[in-house]
PDB file of N, CA and C in Angstrom:
ATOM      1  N   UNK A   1       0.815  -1.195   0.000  1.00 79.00           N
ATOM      2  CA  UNK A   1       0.000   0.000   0.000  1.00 79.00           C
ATOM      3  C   UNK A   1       0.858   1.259   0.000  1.00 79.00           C
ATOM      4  N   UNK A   2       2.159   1.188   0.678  1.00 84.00           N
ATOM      5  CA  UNK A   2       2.857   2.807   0.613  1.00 84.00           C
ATOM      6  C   UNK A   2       3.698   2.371  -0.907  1.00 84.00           C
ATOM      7  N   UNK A   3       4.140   1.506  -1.653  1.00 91.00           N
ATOM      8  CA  UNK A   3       4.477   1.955  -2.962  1.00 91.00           C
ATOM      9  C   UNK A   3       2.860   2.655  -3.825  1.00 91.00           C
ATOM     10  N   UNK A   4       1.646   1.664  -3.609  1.00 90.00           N
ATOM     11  CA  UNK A   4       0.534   2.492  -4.305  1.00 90.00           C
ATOM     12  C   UNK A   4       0.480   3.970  -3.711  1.00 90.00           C
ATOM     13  N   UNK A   5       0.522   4.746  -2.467  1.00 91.00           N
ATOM     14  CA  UNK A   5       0.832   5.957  -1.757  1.00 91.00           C
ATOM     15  C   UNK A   5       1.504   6.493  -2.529  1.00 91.00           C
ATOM     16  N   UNK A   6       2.740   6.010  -2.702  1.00 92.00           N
ATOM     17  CA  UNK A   6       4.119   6.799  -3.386  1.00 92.00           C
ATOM     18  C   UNK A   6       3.904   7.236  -4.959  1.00 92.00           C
ATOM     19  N   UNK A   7       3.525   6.265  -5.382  1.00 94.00           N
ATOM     20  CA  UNK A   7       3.046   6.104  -7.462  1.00 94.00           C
ATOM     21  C   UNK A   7       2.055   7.313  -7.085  1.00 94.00           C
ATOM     22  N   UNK A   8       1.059   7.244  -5.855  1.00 94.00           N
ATOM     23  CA  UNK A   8       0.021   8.123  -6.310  1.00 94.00           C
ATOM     24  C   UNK A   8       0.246   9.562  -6.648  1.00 94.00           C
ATOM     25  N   UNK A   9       1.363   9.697  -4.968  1.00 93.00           N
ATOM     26  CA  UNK A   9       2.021  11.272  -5.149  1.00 93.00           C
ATOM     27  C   UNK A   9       2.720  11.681  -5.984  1.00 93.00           C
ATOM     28  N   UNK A  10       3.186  10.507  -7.059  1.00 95.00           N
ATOM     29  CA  UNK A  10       4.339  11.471  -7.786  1.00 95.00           C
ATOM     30  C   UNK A  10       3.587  11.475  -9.177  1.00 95.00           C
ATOM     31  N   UNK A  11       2.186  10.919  -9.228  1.00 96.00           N
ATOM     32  CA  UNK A  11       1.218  11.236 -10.576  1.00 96.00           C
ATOM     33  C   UNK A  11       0.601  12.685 -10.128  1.00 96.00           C
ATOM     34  N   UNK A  12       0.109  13.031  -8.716  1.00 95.00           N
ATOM     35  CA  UNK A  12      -0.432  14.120  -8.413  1.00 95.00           C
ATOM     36  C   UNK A  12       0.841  15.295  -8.518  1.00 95.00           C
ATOM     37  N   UNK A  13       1.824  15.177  -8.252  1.00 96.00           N
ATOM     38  CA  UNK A  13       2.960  15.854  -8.545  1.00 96.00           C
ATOM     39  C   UNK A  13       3.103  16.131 -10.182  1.00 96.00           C
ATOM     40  N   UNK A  14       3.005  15.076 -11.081  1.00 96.00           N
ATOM     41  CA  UNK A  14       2.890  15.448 -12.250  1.00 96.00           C
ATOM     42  C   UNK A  14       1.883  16.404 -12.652  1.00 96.00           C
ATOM     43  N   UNK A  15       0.324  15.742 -11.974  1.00 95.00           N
ATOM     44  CA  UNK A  15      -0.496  16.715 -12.404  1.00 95.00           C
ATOM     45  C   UNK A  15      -0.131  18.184 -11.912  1.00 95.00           C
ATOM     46  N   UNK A  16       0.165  18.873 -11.081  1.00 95.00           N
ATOM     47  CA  UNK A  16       0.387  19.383 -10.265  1.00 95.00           C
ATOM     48  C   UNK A  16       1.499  20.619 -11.577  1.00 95.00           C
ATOM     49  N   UNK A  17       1.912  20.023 -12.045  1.00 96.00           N
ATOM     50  CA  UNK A  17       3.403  20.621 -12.424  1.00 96.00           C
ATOM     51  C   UNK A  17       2.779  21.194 -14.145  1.00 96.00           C
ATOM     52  N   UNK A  18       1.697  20.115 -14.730  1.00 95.00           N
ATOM     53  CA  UNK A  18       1.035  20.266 -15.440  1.00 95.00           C
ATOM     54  C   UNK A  18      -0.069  21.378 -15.544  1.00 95.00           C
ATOM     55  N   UNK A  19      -0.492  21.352 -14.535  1.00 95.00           N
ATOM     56  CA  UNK A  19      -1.911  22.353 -14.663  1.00 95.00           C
ATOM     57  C   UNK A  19      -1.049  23.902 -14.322  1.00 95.00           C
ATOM     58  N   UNK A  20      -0.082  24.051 -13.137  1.00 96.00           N
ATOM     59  CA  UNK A  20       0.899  25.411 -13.544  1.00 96.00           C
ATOM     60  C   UNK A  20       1.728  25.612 -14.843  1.00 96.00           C
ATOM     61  N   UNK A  21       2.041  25.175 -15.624  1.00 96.00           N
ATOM     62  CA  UNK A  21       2.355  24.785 -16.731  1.00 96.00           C
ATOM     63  C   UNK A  21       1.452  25.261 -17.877  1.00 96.00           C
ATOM     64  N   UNK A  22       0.146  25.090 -18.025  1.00 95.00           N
ATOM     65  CA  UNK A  22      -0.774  24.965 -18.417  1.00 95.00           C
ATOM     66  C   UNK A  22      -2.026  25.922 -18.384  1.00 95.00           C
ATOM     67  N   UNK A  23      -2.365  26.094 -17.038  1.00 93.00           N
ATOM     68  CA  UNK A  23      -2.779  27.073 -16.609  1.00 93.00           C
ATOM     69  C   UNK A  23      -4.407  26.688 -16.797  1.00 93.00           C
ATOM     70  N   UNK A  24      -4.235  25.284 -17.094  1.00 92.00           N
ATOM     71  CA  UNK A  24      -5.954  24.313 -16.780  1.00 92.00           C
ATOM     72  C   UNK A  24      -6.301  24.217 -15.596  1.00 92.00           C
ATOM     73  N   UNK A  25      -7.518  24.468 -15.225  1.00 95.00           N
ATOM     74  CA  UNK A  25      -8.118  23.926 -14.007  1.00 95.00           C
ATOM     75  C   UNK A  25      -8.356  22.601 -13.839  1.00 95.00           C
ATOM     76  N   UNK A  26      -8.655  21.871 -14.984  1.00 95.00           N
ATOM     77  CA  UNK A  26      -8.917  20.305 -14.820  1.00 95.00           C
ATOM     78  C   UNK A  26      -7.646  19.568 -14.319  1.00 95.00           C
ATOM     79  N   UNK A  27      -6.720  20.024 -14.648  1.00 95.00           N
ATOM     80  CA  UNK A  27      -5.187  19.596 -14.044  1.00 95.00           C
ATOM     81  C   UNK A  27      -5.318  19.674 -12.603  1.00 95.00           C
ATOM     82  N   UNK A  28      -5.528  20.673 -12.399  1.00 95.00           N
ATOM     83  CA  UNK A  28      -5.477  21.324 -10.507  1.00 95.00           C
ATOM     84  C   UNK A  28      -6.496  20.224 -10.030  1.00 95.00           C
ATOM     85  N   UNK A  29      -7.805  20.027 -10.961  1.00 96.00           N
ATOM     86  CA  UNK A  29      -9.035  18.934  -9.968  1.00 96.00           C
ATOM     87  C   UNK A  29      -8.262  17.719  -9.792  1.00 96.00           C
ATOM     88  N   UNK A  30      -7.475  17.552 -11.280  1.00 95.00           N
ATOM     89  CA  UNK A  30      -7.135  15.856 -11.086  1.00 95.00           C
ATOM     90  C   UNK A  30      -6.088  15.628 -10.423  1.00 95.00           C
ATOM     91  N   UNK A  31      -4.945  16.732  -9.934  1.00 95.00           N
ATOM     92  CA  UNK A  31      -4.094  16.483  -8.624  1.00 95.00           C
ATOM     93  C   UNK A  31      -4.698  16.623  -7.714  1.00 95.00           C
ATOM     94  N   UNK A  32      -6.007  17.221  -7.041  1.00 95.00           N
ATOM     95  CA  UNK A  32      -6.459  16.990  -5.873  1.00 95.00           C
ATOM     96  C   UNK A  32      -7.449  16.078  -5.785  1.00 95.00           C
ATOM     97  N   UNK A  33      -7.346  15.336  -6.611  1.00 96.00           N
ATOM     98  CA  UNK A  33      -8.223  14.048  -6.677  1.00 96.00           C
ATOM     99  C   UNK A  33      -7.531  12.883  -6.495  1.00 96.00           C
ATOM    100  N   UNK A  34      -6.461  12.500  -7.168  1.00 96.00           N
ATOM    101  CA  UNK A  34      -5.473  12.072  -6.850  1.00 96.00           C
ATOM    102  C   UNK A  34      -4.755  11.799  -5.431  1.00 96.00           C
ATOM    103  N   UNK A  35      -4.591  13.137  -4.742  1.00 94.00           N
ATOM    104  CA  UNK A  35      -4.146  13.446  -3.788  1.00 94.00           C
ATOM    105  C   UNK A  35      -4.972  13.258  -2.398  1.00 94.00           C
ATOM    106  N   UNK A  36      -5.967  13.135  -2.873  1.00 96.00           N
ATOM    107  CA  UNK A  36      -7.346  12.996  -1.750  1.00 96.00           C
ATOM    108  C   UNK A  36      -7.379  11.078  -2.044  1.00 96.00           C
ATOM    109  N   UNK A  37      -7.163  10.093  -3.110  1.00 95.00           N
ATOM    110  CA  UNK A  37      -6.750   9.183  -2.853  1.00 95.00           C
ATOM    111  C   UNK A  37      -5.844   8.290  -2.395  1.00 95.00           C
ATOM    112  N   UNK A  38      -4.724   9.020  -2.791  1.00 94.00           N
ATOM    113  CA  UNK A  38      -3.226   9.036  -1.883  1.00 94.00           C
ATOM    114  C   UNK A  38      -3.599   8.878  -0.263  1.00 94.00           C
ATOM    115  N   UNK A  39      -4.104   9.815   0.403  1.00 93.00           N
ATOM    116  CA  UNK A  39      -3.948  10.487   1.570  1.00 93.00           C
ATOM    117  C   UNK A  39      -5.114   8.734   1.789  1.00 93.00           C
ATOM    118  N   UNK A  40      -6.378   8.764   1.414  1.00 94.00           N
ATOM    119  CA  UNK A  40      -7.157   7.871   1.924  1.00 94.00           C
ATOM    120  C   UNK A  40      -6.266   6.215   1.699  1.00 94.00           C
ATOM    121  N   UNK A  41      -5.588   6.241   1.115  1.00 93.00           N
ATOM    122  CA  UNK A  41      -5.060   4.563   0.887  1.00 93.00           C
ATOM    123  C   UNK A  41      -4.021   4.856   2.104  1.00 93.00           C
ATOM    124  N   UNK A  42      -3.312   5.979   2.200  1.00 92.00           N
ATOM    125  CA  UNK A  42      -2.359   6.148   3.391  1.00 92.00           C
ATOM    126  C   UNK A  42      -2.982   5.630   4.791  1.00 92.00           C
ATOM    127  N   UNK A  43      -4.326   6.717   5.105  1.00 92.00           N
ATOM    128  CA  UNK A  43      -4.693   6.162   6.138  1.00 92.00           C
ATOM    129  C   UNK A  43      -5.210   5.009   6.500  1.00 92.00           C
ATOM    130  N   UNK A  44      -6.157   4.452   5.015  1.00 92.00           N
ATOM    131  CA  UNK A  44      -6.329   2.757   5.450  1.00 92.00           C
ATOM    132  C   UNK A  44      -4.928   1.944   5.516  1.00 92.00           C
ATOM    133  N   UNK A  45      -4.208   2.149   4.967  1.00 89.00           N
ATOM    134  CA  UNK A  45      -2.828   1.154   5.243  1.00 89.00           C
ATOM    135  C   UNK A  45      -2.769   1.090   6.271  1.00 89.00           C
ATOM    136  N   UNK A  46      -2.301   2.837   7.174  1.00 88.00           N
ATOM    137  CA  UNK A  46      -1.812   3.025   8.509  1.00 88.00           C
ATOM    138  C   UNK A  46      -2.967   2.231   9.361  1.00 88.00           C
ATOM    139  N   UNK A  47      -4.084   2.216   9.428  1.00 89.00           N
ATOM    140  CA  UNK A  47      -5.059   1.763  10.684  1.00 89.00           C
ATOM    141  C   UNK A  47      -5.171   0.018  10.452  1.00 89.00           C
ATOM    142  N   UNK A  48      -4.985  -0.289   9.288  1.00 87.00           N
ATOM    143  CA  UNK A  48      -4.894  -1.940   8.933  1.00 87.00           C
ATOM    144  C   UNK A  48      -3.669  -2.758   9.707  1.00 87.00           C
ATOM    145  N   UNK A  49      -2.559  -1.880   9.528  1.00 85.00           N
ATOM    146  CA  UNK A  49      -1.259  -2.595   9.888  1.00 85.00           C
ATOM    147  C   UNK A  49      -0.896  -2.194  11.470  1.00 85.00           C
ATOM    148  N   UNK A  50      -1.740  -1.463  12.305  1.00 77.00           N
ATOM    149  CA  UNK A  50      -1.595  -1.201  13.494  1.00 77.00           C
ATOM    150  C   UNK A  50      -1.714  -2.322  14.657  1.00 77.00           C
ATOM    151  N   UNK A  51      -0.827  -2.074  15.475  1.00 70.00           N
ATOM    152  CA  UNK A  51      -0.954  -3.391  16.526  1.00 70.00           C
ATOM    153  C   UNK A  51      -1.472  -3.014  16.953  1.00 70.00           C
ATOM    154  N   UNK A  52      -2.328  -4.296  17.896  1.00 67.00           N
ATOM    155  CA  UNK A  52      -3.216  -3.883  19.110  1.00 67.00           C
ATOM    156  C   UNK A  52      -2.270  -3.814  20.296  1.00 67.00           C
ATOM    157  N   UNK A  53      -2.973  -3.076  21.249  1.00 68.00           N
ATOM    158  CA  UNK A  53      -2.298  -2.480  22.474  1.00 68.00           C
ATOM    159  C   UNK A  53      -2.255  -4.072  23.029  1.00 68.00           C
ATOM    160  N   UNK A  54      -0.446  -4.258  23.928  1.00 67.00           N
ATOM    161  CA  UNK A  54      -0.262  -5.309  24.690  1.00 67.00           C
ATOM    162  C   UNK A  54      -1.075  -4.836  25.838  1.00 67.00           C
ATOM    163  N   UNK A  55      -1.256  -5.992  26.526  1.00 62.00           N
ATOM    164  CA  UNK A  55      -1.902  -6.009  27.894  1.00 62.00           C
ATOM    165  C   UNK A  55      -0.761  -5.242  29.189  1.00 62.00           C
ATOM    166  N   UNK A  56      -1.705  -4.680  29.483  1.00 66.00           N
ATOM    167  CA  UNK A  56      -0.700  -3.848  30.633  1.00 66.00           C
ATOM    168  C   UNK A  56       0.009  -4.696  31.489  1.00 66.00           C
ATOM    169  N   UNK A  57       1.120  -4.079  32.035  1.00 61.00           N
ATOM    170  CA  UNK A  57       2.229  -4.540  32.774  1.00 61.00           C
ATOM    171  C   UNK A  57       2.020  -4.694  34.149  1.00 61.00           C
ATOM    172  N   UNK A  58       1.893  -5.487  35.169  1.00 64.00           N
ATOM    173  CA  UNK A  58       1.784  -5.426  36.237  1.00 64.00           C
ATOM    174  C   UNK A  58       2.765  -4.833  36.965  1.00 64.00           C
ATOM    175  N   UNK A  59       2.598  -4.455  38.017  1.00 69.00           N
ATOM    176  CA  UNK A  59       3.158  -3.397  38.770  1.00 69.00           C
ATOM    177  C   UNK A  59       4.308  -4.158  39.299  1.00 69.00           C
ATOM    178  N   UNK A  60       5.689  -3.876  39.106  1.00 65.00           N
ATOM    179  CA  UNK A  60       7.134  -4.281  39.622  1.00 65.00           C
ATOM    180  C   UNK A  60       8.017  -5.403  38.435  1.00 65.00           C
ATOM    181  N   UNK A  61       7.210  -5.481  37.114  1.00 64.00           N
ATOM    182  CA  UNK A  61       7.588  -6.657  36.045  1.00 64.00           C
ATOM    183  C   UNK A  61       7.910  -5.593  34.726  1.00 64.00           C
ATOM    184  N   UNK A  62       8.975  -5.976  34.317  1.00 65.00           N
ATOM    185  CA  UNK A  62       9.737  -5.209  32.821  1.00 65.00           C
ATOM    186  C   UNK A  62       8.176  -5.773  31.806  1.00 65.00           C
ATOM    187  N   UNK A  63       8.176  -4.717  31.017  1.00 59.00           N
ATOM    188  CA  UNK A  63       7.516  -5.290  29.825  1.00 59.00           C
ATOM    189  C   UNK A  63       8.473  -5.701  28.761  1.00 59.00           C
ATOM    190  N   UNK A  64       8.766  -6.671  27.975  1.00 63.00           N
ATOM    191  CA  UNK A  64       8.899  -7.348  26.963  1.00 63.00           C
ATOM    192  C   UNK A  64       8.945  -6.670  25.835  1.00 63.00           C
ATOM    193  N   UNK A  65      10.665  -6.234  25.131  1.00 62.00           N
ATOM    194  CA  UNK A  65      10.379  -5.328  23.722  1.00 62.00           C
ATOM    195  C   UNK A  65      10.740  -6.463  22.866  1.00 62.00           C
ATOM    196  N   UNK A  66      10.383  -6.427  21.832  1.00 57.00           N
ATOM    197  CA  UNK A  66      10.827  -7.303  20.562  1.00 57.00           C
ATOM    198  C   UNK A  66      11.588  -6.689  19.948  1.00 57.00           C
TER     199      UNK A  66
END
């Protein structure tokens, strides 16, 4: 999911470079369209691949790093 993230930003970057270039508005929609999909695949990645919280530590015992 962060290489699809990455491909996304550097097509919205194209658009981006295009529509100043250009001086189209449809350029400007389709980098922030783009960019508004970027950002949403970012955050589903991030909340998919999140651990769940370990169980708390009892009082006087090291917790366990991996």
């Amino acid at each position: 999911m962060l290489v699809l993230t990455l491909v996304l930003a550097a097509i919205g970057f194209g658009l981006l470079v295009a529509a100043l270039a250009t001086g189209s508005v449809v350029w400007a929609w389709g980098c922030i369209l783009i960019c508004v999909v970027g950002a949403a695949s970012l955050l589903v990645s991030a909340l998919v691949t999140r651990k769940p919280e370990s169980e708390p530590v009892p009082p006087g015992r090291h917790a366990r790093r991996n």
